[in-house]
PDB file of C-alpha atoms in Angstrom:
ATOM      1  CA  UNK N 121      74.419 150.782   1.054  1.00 85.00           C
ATOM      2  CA  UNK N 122      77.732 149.519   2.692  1.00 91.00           C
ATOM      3  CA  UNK N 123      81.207 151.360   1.283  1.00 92.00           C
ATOM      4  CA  UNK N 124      83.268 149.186  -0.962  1.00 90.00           C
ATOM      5  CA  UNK N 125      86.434 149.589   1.898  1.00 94.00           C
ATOM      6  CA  UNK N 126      85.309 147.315   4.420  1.00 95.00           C
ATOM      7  CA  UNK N 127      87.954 146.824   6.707  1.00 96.00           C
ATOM      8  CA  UNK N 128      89.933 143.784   8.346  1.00 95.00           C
ATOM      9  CA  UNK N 129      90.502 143.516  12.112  1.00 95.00           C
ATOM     10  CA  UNK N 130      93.458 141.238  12.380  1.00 91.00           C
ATOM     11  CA  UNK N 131      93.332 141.286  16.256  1.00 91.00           C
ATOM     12  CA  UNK N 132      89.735 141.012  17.177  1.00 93.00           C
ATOM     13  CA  UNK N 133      89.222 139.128  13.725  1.00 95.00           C
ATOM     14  CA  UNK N 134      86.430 140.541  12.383  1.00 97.00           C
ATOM     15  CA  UNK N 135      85.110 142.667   9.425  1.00 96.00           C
ATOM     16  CA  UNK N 136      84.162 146.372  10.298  1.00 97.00           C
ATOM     17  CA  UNK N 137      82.416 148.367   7.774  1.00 97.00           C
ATOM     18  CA  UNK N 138      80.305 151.044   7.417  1.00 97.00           C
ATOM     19  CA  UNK N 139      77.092 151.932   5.561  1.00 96.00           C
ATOM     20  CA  UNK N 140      73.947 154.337   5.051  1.00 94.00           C
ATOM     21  CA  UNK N 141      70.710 153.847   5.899  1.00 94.00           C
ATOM     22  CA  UNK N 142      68.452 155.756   3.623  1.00 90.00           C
ATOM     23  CA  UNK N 143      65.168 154.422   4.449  1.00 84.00           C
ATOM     24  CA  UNK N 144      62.499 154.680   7.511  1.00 77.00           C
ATOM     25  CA  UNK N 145      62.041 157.369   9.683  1.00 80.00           C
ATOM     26  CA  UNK N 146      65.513 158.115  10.790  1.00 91.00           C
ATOM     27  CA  UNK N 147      68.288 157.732   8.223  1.00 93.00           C
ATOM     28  CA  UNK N 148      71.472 157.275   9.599  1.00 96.00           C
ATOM     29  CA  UNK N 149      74.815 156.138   9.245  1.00 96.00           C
ATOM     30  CA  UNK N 150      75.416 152.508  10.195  1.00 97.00           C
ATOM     31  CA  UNK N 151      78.636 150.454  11.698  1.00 98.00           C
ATOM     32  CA  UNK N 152      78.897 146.928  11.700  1.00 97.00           C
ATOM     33  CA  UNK N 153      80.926 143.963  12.606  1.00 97.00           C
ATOM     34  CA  UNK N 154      81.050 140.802  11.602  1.00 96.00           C
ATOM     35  CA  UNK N 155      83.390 137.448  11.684  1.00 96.00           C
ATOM     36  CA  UNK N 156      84.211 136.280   8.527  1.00 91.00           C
ATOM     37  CA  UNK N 157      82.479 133.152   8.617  1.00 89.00           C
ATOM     38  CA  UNK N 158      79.386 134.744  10.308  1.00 90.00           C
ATOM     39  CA  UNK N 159      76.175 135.617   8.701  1.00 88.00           C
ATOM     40  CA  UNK N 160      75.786 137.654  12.034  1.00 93.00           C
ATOM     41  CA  UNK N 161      76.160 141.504  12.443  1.00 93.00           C
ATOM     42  CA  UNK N 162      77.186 143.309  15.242  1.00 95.00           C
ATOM     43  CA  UNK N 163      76.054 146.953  15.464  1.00 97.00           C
ATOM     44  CA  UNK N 164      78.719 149.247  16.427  1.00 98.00           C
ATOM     45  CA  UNK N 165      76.449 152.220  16.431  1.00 97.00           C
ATOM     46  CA  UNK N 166      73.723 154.235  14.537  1.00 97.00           C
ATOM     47  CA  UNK N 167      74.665 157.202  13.185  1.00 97.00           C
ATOM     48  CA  UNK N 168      71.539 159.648  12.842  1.00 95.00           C
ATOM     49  CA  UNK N 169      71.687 162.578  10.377  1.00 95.00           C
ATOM     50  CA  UNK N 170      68.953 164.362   8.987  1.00 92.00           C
ATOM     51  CA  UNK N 171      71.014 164.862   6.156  1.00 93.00           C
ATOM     52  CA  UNK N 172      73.445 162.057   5.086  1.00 93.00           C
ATOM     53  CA  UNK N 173      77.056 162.496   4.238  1.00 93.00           C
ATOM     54  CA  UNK N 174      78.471 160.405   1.193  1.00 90.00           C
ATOM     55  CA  UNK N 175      80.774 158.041   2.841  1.00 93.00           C
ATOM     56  CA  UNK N 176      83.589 156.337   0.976  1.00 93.00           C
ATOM     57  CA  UNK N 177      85.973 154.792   3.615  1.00 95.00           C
ATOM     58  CA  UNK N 178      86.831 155.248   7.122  1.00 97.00           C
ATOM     59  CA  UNK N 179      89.677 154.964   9.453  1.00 97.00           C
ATOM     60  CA  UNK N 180      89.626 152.266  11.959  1.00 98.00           C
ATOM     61  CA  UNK N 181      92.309 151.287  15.147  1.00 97.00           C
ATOM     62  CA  UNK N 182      91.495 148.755  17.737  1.00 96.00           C
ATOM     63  CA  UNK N 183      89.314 151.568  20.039  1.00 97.00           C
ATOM     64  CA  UNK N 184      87.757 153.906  17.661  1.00 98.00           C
ATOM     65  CA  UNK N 185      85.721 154.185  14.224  1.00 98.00           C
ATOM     66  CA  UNK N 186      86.523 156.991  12.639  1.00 98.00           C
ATOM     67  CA  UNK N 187      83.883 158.634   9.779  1.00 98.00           C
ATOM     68  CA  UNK N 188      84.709 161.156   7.670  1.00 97.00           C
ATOM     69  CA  UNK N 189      81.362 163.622   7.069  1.00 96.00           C
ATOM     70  CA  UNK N 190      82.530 165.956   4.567  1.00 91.00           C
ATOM     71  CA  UNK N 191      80.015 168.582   3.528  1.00 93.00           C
ATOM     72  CA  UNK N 192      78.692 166.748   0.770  1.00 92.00           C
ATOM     73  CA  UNK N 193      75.355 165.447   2.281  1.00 93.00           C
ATOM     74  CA  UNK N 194      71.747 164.121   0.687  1.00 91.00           C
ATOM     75  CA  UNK N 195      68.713 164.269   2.182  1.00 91.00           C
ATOM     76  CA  UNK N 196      66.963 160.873   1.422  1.00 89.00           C
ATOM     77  CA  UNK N 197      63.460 162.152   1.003  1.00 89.00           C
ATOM     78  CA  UNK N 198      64.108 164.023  -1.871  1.00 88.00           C
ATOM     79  CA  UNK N 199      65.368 160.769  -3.934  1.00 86.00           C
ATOM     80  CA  UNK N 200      61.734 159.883  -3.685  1.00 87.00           C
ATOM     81  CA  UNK N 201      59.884 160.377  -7.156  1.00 88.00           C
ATOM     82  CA  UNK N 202      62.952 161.957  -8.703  1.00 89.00           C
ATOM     83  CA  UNK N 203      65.068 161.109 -12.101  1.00 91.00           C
ATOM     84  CA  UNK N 204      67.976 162.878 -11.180  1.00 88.00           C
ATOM     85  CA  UNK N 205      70.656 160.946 -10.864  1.00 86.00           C
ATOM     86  CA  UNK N 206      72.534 159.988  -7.327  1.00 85.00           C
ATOM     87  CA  UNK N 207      75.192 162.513  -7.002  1.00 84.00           C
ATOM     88  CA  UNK N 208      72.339 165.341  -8.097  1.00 87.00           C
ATOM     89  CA  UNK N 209      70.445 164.865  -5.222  1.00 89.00           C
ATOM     90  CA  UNK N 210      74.151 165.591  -3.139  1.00 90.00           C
ATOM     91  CA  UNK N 211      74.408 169.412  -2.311  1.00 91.00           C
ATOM     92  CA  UNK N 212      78.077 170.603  -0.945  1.00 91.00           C
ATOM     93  CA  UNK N 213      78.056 172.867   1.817  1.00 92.00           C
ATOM     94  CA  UNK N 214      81.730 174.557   2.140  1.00 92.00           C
ATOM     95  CA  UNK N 215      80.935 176.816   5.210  1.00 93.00           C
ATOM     96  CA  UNK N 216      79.500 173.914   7.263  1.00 92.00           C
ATOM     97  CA  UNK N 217      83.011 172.273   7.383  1.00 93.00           C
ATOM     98  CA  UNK N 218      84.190 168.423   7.679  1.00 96.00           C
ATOM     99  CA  UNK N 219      83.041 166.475  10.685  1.00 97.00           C
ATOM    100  CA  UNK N 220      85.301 163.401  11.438  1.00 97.00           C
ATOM    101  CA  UNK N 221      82.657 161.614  14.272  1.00 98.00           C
ATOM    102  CA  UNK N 222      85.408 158.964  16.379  1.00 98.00           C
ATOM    103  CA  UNK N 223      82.862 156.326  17.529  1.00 98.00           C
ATOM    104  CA  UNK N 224      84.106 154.423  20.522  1.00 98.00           C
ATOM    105  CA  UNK N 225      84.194 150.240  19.454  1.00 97.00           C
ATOM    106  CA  UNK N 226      83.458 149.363  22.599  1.00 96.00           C
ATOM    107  CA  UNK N 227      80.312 151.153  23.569  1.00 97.00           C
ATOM    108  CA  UNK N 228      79.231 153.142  20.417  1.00 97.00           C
ATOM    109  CA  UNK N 229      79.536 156.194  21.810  1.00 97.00           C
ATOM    110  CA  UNK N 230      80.563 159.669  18.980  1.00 98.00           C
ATOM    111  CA  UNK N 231      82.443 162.570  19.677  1.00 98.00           C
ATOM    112  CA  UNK N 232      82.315 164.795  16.731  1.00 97.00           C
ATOM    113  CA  UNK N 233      85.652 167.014  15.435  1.00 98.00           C
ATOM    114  CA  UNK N 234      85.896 169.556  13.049  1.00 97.00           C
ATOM    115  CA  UNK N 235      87.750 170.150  10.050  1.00 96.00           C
ATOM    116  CA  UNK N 236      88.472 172.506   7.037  1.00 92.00           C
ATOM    117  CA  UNK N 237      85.821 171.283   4.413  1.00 93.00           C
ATOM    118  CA  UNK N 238      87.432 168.683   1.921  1.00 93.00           C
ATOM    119  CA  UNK N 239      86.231 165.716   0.524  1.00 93.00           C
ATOM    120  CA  UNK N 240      87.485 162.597   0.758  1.00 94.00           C
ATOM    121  CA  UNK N 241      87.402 159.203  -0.960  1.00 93.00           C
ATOM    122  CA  UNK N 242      90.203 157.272   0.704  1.00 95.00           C
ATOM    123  CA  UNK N 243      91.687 157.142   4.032  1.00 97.00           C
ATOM    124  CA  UNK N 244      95.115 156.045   4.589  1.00 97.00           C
ATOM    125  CA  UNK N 245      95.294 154.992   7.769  1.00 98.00           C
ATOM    126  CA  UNK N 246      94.517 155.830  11.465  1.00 98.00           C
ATOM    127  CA  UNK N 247      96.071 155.155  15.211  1.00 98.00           C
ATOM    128  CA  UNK N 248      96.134 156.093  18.828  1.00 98.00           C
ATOM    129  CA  UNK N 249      98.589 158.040  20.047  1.00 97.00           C
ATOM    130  CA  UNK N 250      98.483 159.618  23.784  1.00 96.00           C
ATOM    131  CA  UNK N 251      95.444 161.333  24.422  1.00 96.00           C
ATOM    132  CA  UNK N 252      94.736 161.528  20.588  1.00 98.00           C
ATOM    133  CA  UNK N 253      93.815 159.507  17.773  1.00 98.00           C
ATOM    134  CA  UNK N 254      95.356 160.346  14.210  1.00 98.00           C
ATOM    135  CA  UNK N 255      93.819 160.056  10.549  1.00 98.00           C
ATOM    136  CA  UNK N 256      95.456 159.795   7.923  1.00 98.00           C
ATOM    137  CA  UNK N 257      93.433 161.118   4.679  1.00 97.00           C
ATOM    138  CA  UNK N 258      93.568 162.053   0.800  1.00 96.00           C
ATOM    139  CA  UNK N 259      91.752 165.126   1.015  1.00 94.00           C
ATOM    140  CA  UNK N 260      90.253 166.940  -2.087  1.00 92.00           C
ATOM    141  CA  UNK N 261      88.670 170.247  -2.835  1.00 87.00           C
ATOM    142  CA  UNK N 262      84.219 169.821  -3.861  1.00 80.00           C
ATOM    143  CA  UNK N 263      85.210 170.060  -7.772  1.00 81.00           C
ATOM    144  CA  UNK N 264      86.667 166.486  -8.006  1.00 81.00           C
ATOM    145  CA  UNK N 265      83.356 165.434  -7.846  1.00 79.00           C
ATOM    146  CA  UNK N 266      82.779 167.636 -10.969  1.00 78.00           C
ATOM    147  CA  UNK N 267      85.737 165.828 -12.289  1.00 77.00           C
ATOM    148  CA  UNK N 268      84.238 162.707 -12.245  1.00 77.00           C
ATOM    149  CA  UNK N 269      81.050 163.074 -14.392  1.00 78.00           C
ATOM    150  CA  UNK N 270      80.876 161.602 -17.281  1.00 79.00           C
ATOM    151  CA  UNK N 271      81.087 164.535 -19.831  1.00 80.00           C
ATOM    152  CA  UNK N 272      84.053 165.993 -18.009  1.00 75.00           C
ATOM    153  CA  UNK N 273      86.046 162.214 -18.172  1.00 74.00           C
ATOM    154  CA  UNK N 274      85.082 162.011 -21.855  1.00 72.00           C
ATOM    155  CA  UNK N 275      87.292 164.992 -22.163  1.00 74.00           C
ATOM    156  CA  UNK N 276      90.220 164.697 -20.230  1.00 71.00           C
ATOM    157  CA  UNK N 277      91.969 162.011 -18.317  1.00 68.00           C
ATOM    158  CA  UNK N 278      91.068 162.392 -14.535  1.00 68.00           C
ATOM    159  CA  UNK N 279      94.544 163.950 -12.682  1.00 71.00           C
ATOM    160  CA  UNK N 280      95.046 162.581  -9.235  1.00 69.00           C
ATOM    161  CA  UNK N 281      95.248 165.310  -7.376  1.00 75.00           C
ATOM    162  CA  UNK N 282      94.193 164.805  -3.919  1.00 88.00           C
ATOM    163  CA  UNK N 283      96.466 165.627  -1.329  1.00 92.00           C
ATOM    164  CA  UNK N 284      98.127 164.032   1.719  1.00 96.00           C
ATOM    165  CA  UNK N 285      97.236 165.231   5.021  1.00 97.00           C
ATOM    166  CA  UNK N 286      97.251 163.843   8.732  1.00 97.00           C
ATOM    167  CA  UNK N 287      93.955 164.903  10.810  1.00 98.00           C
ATOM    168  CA  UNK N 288      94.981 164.754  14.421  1.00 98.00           C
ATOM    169  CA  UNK N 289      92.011 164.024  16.737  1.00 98.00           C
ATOM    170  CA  UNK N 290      92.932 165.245  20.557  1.00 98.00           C
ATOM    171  CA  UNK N 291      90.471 163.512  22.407  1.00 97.00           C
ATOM    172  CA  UNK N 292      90.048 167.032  24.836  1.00 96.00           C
ATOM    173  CA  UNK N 293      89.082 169.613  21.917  1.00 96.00           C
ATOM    174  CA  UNK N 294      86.987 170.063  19.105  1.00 97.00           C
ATOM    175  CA  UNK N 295      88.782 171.573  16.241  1.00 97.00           C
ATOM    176  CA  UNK N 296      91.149 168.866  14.207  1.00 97.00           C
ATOM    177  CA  UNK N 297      94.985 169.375  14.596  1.00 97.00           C
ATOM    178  CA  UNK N 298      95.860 169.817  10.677  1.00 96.00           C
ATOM    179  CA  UNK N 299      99.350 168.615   9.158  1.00 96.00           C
ATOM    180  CA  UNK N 300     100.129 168.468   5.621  1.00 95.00           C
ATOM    181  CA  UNK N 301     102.607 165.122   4.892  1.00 96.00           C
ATOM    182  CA  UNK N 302     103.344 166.250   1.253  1.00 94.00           C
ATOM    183  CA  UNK N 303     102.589 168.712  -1.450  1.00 89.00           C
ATOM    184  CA  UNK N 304     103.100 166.382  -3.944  1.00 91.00           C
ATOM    185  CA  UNK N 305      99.586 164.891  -5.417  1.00 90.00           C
ATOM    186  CA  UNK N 306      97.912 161.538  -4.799  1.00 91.00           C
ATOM    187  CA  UNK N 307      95.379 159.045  -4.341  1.00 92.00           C
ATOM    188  CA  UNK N 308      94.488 155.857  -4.082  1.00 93.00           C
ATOM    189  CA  UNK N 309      96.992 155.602  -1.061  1.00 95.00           C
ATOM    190  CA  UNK N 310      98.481 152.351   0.197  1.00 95.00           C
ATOM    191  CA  UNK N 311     100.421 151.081   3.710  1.00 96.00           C
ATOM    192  CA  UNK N 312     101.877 147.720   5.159  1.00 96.00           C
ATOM    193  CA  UNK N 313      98.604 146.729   6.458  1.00 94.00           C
ATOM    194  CA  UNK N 314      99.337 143.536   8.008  1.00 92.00           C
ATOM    195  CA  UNK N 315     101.763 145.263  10.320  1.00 93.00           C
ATOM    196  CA  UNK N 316     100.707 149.147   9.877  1.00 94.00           C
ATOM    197  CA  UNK N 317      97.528 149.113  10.199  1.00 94.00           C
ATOM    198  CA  UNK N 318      96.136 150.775  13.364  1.00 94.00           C
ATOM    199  CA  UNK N 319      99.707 151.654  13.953  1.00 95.00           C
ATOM    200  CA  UNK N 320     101.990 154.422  12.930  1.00 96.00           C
ATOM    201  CA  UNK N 321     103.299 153.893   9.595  1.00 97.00           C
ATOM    202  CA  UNK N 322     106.872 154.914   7.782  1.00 95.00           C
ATOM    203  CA  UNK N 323     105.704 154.942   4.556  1.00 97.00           C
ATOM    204  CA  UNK N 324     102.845 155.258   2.312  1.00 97.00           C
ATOM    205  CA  UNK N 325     102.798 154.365  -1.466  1.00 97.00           C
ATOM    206  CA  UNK N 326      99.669 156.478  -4.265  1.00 95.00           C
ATOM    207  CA  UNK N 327      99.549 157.237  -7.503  1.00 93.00           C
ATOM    208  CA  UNK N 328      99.331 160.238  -9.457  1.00 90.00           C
ATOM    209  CA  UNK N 329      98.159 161.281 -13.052  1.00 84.00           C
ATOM    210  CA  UNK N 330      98.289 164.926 -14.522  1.00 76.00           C
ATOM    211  CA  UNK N 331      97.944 166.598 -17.640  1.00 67.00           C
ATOM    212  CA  UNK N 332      95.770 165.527 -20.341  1.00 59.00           C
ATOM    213  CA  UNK N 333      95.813 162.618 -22.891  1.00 55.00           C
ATOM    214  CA  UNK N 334      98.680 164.483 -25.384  1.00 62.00           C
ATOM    215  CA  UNK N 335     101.189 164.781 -22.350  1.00 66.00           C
ATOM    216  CA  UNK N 336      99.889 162.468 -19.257  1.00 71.00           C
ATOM    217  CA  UNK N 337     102.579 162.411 -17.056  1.00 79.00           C
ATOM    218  CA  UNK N 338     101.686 159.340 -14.285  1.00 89.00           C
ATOM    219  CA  UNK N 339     103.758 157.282 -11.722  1.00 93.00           C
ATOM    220  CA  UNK N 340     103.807 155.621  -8.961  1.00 96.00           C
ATOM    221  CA  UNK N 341     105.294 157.094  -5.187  1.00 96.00           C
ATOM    222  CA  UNK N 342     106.414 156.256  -2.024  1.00 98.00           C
ATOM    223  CA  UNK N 343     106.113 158.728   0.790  1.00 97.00           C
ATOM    224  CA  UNK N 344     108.057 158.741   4.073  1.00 97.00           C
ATOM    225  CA  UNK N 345     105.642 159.713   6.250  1.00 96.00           C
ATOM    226  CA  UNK N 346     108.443 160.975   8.764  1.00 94.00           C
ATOM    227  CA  UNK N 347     110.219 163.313   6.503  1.00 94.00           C
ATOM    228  CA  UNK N 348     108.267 164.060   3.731  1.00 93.00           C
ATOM    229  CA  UNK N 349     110.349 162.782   0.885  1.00 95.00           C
ATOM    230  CA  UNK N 350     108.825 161.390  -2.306  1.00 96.00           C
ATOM    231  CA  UNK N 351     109.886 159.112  -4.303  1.00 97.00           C
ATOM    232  CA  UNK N 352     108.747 158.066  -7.427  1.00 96.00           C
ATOM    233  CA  UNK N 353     108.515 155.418 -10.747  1.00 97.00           C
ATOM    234  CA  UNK N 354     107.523 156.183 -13.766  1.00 95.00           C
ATOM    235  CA  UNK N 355     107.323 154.763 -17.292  1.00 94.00           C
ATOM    236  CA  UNK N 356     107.161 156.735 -20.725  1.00 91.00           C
ATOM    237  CA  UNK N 357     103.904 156.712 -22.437  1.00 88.00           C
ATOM    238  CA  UNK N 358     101.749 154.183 -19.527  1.00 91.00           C
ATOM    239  CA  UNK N 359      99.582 155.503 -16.863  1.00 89.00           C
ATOM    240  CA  UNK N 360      99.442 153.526 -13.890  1.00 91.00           C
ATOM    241  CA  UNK N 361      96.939 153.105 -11.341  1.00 89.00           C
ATOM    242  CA  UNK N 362      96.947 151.883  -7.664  1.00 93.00           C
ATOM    243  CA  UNK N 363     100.386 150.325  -6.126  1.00 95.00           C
ATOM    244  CA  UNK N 364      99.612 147.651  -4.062  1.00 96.00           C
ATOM    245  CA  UNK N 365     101.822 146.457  -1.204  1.00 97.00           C
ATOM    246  CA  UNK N 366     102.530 143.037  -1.000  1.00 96.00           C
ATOM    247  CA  UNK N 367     104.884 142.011   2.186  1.00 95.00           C
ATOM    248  CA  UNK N 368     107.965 139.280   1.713  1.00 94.00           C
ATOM    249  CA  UNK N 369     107.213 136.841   3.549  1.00 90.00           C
ATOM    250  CA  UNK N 370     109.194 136.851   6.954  1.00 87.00           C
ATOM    251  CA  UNK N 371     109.770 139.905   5.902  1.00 86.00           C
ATOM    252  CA  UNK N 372     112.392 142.221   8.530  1.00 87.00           C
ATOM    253  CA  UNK N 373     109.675 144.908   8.997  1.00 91.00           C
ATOM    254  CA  UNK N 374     107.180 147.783   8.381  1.00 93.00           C
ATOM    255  CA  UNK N 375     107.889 147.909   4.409  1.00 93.00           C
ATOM    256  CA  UNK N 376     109.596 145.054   3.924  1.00 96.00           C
ATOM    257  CA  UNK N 377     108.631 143.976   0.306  1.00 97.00           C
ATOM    258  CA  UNK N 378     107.319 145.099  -2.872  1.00 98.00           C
ATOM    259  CA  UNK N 379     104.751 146.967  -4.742  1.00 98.00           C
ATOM    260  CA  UNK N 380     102.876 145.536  -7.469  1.00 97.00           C
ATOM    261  CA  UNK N 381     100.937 148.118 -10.399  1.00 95.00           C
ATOM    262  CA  UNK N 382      99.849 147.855 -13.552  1.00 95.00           C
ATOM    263  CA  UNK N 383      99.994 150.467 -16.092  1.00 92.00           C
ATOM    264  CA  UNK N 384      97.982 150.739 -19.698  1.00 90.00           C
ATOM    265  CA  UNK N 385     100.211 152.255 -22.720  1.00 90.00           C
ATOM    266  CA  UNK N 386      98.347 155.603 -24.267  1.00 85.00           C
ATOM    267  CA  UNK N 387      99.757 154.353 -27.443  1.00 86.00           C
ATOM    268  CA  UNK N 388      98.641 151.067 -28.575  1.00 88.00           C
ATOM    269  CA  UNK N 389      97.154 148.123 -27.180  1.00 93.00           C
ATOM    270  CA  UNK N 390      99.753 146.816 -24.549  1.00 95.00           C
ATOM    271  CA  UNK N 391      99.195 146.487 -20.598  1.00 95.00           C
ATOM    272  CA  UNK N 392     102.316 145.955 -18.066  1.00 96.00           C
ATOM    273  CA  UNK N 393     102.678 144.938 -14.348  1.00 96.00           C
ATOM    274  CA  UNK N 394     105.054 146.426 -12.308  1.00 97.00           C
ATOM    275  CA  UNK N 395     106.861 144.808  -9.355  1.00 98.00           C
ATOM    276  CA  UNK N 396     108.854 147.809  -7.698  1.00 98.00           C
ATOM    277  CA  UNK N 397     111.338 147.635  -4.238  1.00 98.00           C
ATOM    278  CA  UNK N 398     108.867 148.659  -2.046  1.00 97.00           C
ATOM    279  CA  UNK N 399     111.363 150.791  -0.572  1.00 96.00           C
ATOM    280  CA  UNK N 400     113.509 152.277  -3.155  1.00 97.00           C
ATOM    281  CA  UNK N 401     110.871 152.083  -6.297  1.00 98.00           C
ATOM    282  CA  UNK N 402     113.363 150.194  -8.384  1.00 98.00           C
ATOM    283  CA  UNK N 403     112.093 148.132 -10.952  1.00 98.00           C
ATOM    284  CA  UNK N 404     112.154 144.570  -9.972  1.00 98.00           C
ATOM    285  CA  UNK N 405     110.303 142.723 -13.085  1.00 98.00           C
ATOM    286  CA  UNK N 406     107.805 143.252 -15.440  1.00 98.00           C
ATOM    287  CA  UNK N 407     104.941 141.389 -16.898  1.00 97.00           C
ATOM    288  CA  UNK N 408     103.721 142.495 -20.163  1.00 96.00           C
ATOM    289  CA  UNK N 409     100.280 141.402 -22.326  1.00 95.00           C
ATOM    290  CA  UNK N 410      99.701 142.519 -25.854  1.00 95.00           C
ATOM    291  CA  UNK N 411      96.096 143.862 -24.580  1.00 92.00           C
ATOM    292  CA  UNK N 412      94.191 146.940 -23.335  1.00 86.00           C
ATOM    293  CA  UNK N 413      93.718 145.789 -19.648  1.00 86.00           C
ATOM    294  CA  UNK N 414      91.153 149.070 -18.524  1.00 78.00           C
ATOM    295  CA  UNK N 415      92.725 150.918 -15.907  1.00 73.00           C
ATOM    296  CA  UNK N 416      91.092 150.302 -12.448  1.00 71.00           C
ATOM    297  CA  UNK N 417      90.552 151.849  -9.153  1.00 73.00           C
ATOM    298  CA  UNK N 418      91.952 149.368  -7.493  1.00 84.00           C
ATOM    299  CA  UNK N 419      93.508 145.973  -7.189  1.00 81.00           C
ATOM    300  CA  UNK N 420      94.071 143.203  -4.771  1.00 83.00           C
ATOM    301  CA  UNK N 421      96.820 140.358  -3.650  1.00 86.00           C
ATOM    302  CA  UNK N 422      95.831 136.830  -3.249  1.00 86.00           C
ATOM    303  CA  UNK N 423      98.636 134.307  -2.038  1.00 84.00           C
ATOM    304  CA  UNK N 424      98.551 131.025  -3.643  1.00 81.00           C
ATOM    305  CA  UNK N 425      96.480 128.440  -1.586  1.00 67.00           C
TER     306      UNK N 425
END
């Protein structure tokens, strides 16, 4: 079962992803590599747990896989001969902590680091820095998985809580180097990733939903990474979900060019798309359809042929 955030290598070209292997003797967790024309995988490494961690995303930079095993983990056996569903096999383990295992690309080698427990669904981004490698993550407390069962949704709208924090890996120690980025709640994070990714970044764009269905209060935000500063777009009585960054072409630098969303009205049937200032969160345009278009997780940018 490979995670739906594969990731693209721009430099080495290739497709690195991560998934779990549930069957045979010895589950464990599996990277992979592959061009995108190739049919051909290239193990990075095996992973093997005795218990398996539900893994989401990962952070990747040109020397180092980097999986995020929050205490949430399954033990594959017992999904044998059972009706439960997924998630009920899953038991969460607070005291045991996060793990965040940095495999080395080049010869699948893991050094494990520990965390505070928190679970995670996306990361934001990850790079080398001298004698350290740095995560960026959306971390959550174990109720948002709660939070996402059916009988809870059917009550509430989900709020987008998570929050931003920057896991610092120093490649001499152990214990993760904690900073929080912002206090203000997120998810579904964004960067520049054709010229971000595996690099520091400026700025990071999320979304954010809270309350309940008779006062949602949702927008979109940028946040400077540097500083801290939010900013933030929002329109009355629509509940937006992932921005997604979309460079101008030739654009000056990190940032350069705008952020595309769509948002579904909580009052009738009517669906808008929102082209922002990637920097400033000005509205740009908008693109309206007399419909319901469901809100999704996410969303994707495809230039014209």
């Amino acid at each position: 079962a490979t995670t739906a955030h594969p990731q693209w290598d721009p430099a080495r070209r290739v497709v690195v992803n991560a998934a779990l292997v549930m069957t045979g003797a010895s589950p464990h967790v599996l990277l992979l590599e592959h061009a995108p024309s190739s049919r051909t995988r290239r193990v990075i490494a095996r992973l093997p747990r005795k218990r398996l961690p539900y893994v989401h995303s990962f952070g990747l930079t040109a020397e180092h896989v980097l999986v995020v095993e929050h205490p949430l983990t399954v033990k594959p056996t017992h999904l044998l001969w059972s009706n439960a569903g997924f998630l009920d096999h899953f038991r969460w383990d607070e005291a045991a902590g996060t793990t965040v295992t940095r495999v080395d690309r080049a010869t699948g080698k893991e050094v494990r680091h520990h965390a505070p427990a928190a679970f995670v669904f996306h990361t934001v981004n990850a790079y080398e820095v001298r004698g350290a490698t740095v995560l960026d993550v959306v971390a959550h407390d174990a109720g948002i998985v709660d939070r996402l069962r059916t009988p809870a949704l059917a009550q509430e709208m989900l709020a987008l809580t998570g929050r931003y924090v920057r896991w610092i890996l120093h490649h001499d120690r152990e214990q993760v180097e904690t900073q929080e980025i912002t206090a203000a709640p997120l998810e579904f994070p964004n960067v520049d990733y054709a010229r971000a990714h595996g690099r520091a970044h400026d700025a990071a764009w999320g979304a954010a939903t809270e309350g309940d269905a008779s006062g949602l209060a949702s927008h979109v935000m940028r946040i400077d990474t540097r500083t801290g500063e939010v900013r933030r777009f929002a329109d009355d009585g629509f509940v937006v979900g992932e921005p997604v960054f979309v460079g101008r072409p030739g654009g000056a630098g990190q940032g350069d060019g705008v952020i595309l969303a769509v948002g579904g009205s909580t009052r009738g049937d009517e669906s808008r798309l929102y082209v922002l200032d990637a920097a400033t969160l000005d509205l740009l345009a908008t693109a309206r359809v007399p419909t319901t278009v469901p809100l999704g997780f996410h969303g994707s940018f495809f230039r014209a042929a």
